[in-house]
Coordinates of C-alpha atoms in Angstrom, one line a residue:
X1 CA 96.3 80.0 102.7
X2 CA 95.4 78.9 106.3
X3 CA 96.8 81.4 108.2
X4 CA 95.6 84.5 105.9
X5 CA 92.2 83.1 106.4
X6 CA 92.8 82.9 110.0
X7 CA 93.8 86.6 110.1
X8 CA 90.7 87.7 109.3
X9 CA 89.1 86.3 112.2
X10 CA 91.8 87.0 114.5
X11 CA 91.7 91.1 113.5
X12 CA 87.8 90.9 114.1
X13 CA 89.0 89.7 117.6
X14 CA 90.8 92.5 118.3
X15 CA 88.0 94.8 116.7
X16 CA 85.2 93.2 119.2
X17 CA 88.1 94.0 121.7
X18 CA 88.6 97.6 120.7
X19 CA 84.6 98.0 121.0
X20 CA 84.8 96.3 124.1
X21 CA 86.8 99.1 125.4
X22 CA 84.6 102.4 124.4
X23 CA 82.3 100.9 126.7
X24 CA 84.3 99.9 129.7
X25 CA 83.8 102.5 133.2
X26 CA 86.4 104.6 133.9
X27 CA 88.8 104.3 130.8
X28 CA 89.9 107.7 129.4
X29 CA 90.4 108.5 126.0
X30 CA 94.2 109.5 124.9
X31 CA 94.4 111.7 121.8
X32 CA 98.2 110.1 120.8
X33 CA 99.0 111.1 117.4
X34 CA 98.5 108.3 114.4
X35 CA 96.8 105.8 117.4
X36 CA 94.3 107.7 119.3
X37 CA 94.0 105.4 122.7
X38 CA 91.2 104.2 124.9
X39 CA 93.8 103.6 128.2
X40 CA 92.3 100.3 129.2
X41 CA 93.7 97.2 129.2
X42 CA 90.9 95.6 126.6
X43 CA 91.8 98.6 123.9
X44 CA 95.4 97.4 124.0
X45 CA 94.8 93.7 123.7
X46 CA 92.6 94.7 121.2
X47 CA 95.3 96.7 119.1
X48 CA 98.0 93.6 119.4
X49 CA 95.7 91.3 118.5
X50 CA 93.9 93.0 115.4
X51 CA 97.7 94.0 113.8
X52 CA 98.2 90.0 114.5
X53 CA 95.3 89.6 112.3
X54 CA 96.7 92.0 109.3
X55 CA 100.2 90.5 109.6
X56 CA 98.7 87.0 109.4
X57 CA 97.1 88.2 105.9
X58 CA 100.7 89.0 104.7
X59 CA 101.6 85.5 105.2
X60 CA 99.4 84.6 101.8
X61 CA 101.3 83.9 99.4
X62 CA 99.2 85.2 96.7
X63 CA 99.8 89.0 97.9
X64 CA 104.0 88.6 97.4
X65 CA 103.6 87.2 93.9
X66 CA 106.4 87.8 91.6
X67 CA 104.2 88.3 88.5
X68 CA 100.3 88.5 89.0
X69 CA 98.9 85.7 89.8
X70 CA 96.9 83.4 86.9
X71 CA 93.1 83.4 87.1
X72 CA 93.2 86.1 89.8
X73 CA 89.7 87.4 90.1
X74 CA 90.6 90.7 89.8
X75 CA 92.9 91.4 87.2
X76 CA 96.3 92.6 88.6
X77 CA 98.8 94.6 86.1
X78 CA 102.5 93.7 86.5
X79 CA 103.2 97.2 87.5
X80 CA 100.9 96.6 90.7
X81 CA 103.0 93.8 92.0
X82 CA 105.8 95.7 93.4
X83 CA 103.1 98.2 94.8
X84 CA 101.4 95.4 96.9
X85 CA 104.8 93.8 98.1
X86 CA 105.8 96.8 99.7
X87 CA 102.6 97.2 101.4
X88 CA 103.6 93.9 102.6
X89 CA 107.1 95.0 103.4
X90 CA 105.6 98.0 105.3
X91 CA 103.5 96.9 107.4
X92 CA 106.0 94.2 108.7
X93 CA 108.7 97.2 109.2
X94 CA 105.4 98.9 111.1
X95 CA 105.2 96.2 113.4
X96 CA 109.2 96.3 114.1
X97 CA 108.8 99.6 114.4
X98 CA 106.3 99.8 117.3
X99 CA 107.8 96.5 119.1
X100 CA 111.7 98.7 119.2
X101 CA 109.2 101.5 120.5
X102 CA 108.3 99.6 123.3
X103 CA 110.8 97.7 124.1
X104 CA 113.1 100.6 124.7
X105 CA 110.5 103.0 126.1
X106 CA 111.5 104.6 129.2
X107 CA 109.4 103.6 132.6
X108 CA 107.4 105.6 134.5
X109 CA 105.8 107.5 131.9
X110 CA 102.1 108.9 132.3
X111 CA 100.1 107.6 130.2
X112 CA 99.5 110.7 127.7
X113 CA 103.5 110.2 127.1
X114 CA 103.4 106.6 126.6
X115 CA 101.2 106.4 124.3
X116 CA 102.3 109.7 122.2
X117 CA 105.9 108.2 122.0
X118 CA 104.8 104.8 121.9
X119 CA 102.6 105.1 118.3
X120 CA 104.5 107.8 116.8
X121 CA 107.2 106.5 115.0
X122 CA 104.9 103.0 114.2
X123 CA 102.1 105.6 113.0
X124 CA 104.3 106.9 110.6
X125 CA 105.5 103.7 109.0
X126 CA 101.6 102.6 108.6
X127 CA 101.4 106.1 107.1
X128 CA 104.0 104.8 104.6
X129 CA 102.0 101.2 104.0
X130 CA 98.4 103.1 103.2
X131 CA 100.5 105.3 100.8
X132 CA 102.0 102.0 98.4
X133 CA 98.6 100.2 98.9
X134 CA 97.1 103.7 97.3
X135 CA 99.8 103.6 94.6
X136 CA 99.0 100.2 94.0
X137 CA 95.4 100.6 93.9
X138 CA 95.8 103.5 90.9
X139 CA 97.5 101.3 89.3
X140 CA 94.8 98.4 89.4
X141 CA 92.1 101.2 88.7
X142 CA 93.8 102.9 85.3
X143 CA 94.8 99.5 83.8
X144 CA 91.2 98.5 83.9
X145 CA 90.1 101.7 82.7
X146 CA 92.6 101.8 80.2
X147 CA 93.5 98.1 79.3
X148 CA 97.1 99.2 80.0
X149 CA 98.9 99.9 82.8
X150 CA 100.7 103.9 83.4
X151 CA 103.9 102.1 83.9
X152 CA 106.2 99.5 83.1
X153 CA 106.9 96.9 85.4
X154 CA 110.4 97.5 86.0
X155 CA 109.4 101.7 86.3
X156 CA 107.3 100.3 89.2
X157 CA 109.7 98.0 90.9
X158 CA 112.4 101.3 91.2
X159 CA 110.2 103.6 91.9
X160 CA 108.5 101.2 95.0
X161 CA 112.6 100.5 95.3
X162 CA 113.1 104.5 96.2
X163 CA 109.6 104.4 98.4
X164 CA 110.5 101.4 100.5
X165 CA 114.0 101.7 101.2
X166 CA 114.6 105.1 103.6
X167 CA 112.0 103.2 106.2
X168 CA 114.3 100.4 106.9
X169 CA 115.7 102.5 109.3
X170 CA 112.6 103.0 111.0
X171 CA 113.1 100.1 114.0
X172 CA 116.7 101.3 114.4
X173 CA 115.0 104.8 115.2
X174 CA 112.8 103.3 117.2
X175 CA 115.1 101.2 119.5
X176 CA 117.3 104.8 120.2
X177 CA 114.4 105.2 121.9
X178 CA 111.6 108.0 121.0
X179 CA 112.8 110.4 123.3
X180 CA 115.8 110.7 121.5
X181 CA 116.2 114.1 119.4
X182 CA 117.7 112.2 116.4
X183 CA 114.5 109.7 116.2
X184 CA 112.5 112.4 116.6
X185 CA 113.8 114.2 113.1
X186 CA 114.6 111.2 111.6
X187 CA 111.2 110.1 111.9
X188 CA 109.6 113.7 110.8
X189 CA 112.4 113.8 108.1
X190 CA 111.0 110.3 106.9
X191 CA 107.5 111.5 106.5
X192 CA 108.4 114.9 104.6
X193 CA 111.0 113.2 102.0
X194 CA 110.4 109.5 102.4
X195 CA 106.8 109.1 100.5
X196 CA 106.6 112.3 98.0
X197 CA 109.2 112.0 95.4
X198 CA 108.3 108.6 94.3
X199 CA 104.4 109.0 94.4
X200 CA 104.8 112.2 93.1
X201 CA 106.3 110.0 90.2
X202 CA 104.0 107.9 90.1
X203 CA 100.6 110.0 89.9
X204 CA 102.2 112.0 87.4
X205 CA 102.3 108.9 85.4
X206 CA 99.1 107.9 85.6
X207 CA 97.9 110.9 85.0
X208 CA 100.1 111.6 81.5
X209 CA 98.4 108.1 81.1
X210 CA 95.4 108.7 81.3
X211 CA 95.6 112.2 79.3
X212 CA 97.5 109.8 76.3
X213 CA 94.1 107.9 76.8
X214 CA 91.9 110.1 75.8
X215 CA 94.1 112.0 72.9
X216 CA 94.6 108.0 71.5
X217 CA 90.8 107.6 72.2
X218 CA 91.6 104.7 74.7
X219 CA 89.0 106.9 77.2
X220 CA 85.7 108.4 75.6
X221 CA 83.7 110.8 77.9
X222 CA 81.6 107.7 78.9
X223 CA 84.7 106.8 81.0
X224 CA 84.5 109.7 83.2
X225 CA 81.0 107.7 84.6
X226 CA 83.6 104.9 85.6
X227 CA 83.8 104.3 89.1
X228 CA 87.0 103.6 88.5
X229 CA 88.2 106.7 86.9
X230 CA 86.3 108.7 89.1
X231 CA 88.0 107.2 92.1
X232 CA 91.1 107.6 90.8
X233 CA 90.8 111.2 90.2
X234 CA 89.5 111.7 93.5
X235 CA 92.2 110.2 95.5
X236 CA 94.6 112.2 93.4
X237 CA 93.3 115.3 94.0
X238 CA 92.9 114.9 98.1
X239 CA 96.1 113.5 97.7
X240 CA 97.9 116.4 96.1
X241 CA 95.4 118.8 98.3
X242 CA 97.6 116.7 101.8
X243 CA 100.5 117.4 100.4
X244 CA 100.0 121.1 99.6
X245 CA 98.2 121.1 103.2
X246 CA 101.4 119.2 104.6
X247 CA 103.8 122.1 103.2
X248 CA 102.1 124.9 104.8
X249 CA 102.1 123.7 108.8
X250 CA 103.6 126.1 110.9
X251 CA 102.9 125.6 114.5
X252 CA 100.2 123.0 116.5
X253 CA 97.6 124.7 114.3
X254 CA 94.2 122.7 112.9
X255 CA 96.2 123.0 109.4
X256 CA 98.2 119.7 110.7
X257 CA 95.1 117.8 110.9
X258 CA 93.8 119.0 107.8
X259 CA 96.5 117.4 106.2
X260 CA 96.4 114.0 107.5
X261 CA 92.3 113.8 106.6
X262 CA 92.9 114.8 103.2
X263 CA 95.9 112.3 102.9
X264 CA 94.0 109.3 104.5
X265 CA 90.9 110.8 102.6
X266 CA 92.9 109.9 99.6
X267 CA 94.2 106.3 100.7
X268 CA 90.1 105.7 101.8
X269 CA 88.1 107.2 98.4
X270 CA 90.7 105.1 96.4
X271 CA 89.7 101.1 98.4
X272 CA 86.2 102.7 97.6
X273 CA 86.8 102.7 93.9
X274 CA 88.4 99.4 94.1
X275 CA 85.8 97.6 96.1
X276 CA 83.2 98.3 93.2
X277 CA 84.7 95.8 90.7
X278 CA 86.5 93.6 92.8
X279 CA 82.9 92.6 94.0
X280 CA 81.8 92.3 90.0
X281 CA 84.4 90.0 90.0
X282 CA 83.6 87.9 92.7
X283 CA 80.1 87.7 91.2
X284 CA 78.5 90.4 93.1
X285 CA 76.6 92.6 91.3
X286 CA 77.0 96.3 92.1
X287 CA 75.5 97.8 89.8
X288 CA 72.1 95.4 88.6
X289 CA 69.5 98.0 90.4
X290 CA 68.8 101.5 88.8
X291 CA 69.5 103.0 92.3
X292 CA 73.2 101.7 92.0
X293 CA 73.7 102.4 88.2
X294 CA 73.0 105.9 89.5
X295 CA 75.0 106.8 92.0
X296 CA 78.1 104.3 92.0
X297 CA 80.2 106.8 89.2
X298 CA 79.6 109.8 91.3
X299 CA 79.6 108.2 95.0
X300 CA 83.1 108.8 94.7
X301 CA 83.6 112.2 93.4
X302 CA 81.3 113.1 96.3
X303 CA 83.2 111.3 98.9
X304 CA 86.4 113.4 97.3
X305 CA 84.7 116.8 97.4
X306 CA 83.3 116.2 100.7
X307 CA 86.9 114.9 102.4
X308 CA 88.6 118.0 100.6
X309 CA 85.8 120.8 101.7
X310 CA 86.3 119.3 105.6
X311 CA 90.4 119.7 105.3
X312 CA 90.1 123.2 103.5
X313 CA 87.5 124.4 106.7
X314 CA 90.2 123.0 109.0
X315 CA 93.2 124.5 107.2
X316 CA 91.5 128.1 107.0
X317 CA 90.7 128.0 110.6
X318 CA 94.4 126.8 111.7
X319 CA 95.5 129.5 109.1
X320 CA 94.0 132.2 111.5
X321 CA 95.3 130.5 115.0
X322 CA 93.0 127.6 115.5
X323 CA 94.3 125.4 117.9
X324 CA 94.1 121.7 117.3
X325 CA 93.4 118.9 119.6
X326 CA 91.1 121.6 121.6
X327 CA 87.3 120.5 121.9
X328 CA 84.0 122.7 122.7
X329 CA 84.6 125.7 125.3
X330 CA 88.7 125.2 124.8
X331 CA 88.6 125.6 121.7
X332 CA 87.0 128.9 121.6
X333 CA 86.9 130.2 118.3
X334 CA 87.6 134.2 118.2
X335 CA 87.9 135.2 115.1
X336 CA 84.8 135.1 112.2
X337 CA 88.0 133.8 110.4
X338 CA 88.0 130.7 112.3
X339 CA 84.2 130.8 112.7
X340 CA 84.2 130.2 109.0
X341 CA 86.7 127.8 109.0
X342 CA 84.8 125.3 111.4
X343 CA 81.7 126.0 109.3
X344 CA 83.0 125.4 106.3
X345 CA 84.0 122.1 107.9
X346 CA 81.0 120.9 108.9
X347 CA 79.3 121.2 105.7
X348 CA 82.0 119.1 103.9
X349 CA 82.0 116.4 106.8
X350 CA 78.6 116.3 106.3
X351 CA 78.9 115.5 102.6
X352 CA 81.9 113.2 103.4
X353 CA 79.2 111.4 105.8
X354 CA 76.9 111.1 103.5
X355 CA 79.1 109.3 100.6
X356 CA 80.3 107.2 102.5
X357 CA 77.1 106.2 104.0
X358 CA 76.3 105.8 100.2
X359 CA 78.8 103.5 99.7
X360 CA 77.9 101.2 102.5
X361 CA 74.1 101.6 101.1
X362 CA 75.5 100.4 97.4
X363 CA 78.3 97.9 98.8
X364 CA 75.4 96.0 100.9
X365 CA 72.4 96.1 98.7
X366 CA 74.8 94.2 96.1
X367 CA 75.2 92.1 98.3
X368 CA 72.2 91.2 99.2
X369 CA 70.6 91.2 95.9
X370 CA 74.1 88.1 95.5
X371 CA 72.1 86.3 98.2
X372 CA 68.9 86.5 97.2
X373 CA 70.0 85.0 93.9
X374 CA 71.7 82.0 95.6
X375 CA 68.7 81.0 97.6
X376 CA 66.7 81.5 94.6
X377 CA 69.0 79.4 92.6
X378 CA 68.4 76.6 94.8
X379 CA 65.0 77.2 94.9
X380 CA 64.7 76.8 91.5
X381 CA 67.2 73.5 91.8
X382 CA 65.4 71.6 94.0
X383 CA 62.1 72.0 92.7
X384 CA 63.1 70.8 89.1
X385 CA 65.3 68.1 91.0
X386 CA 61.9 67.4 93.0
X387 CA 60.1 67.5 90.0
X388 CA 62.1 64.5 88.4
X389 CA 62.0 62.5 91.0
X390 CA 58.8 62.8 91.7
X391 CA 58.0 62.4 87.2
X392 CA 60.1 59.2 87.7
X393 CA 58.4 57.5 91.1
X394 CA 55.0 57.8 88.9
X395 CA 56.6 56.0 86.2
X396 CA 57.7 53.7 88.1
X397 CA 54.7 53.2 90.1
X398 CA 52.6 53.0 87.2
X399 CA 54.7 50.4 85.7
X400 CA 54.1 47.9 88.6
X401 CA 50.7 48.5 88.9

């Protein structure tokens, strides 16, 4: 539709907006939680305007279908539908969420405050939006693996039911205003209880699923080179690894962001998965060179062991006191406890940087090789094209003369 098309060029707006920002004098950097700040006026045009962007996407019909949509390019399992509606859902209830935020904000806050109560209680609702469009996405994944979806439609619709509903009350929070105890708890009560029990459902169906596969010989051992089954497994297992994370925070220790990279870890490796047959579909080809054939089923497992070996550094370091939020001299790392713990970070960064700079190396060189075969197709059409035109003008011509 028109105004989902729109959206896309309205968000990459707000992202030349955003870059705009990193480079403008004087503005300082505010480490908010869930929306890190540049305080300058260009950053915050450029956050309103890219959200526009992604709400005007949720305007397509096509992505708040009530049964899949015919001749979709990807195919879309029923059980997926409710998944991608409440992503929908979500990130609408995000955007009330931050708007009650600031329209009940107190004045005269610095800025460090503004912006910490400001994105907090909208950070976690977008927290709960990348969690149902990760559900969804397993979903996709395993019943193209699989040729069946893990669940039933109507399993789906309650379970995405249980997920969505507890966050309605996230604007109401919000307009008691952030500085309010209750909002405060309700909010943190929201992110403990509000997302776990349902995808905690939901991955152990897809993973009894995908066990039933290979005992019914649905899945071979060829599978596990699928992208797709690769992916899936994992965004699982960072996912469990943020929740196990999540449990163990005790104090304003590293351990809390340790948790939140292997969670979004999760929510990222899974769109990686995905983005390698939704561009077959579209009549990319990912995997025509050698180079790609290679490295696309394992480009994913790499990004998962990377992501985890970065949040298991951090988490071993805040186990033994690490601070978080502290940089360079600040952070001053005592123990060879903590030592180890930022080393052992680094290396799996490193390997997270690394797949994911994989990725991009896969994702484009498809993509290029798609354009080279257009121009070459039209090559090829207008020189046969020329080549009758030019076989008739010398029949013609001969004919006269």
């Amino acid at each position: 539709s028109a105004p989902s098309r729109a959206g896309v060029f309205v968000a990459s707006a707000g992202v030349a907006l955003l870059l705009f920002a990193a480079g403008a004098p004087g503005a300082q950097p505010i480490l908010a939680n869930y929306v890190p700040v540049i305080d300058h006026w260009s950053f915050s045009a450029g956050l309103v305007v890219f959200a526009a962007g992604v709400l005007l996407s949720v305007l397509d019909r096509r992505l708040l279908p009530s049964e899949p949509a015919p001749g979709s390019v990807l195919p879309v399992p029923a059980a997926a539908v409710p998944g991608i509606r409440t992503t929908c859902i979500a990130l609408c209830i995000a955007a009330l969420t931050f708007a009650s935020t600031w329209i009940s904000r107190p004045r005269g806050l610095d800025p460090a405050t503004l912006y910490e109560l400001g994105n907090w209680g909208g950070g976690h609702v977008l927290q709960l939006a990348s969690s149902a469009a990760m559900l969804s996405v397993w979903l996709i994944l395993l019943a193209g693996v699989l040729g069946r979806a893990p669940l039933s439609r109507g399993a789906a619709a309650a379970l995405f039911g249980v997920l969505l509903l507890p966050w309605t009350a996230a604007p109401l929070l919000a307009a008691s205003g952030m500085q309010n105890v209750v909002a405060r708890e309700g909010f943190t009560l929201l992110m403990r209880w509000g997302i776990f029990p349902a995808a905690a459902v939901v991955l152990i169906a897809c993973l009894r699923a995908v066990v039933q596969g290979f005992r019914d010989g649905a899945l071979t051992r060829s599978d596990l080179r699928d992208p797709r089954l690769v992916g899936f497994f994992a965004s699982a297992g960072l996912t469990l690894l943020g929740w196990i994370l999540g449990a163990l925070i005790d104090g304003s220790t590293t351990v809390i962001p340790a948790h939140y990279h292997a969670s979004i870890g999760g929510v990222t490796v899974a769109f990686m998965a995905l983005t390698y047959p939704l561009l077959e579909a579209v009549g990319v080809p990912v995997r025509a060179s050698r180079f790609a054939r290679r490295t696309t089923h394992w480009q994913p497992a790499l990004f998962g062991v990377g992501q985890g070996v970065f949040a298991i550094g951090f988490a071993l370091a805040g186990a033994h006191g690490m601070g978080r939020k502290l940089y360079g001299a600040e952070q001053n790392a005592r123990s060879v406890w903590q030592q180890l713990g930022l080393a052992v970070m680094g290396f799996g960064g490193l390997v997270a940087i690394i797949a994911g700079l994989l990725f991009l190396a896969i994702v484009v060189s498809a993509w290029l090789r798609r354009e080279r075969a257009r121009v070459s197709a039209w090559e090829s059409t207008t020189r046969i094209r020329g080549g009758t035109r030019l076989e008739l003008k010398e029949r013609t011509g001969g004919s006269h003369g």
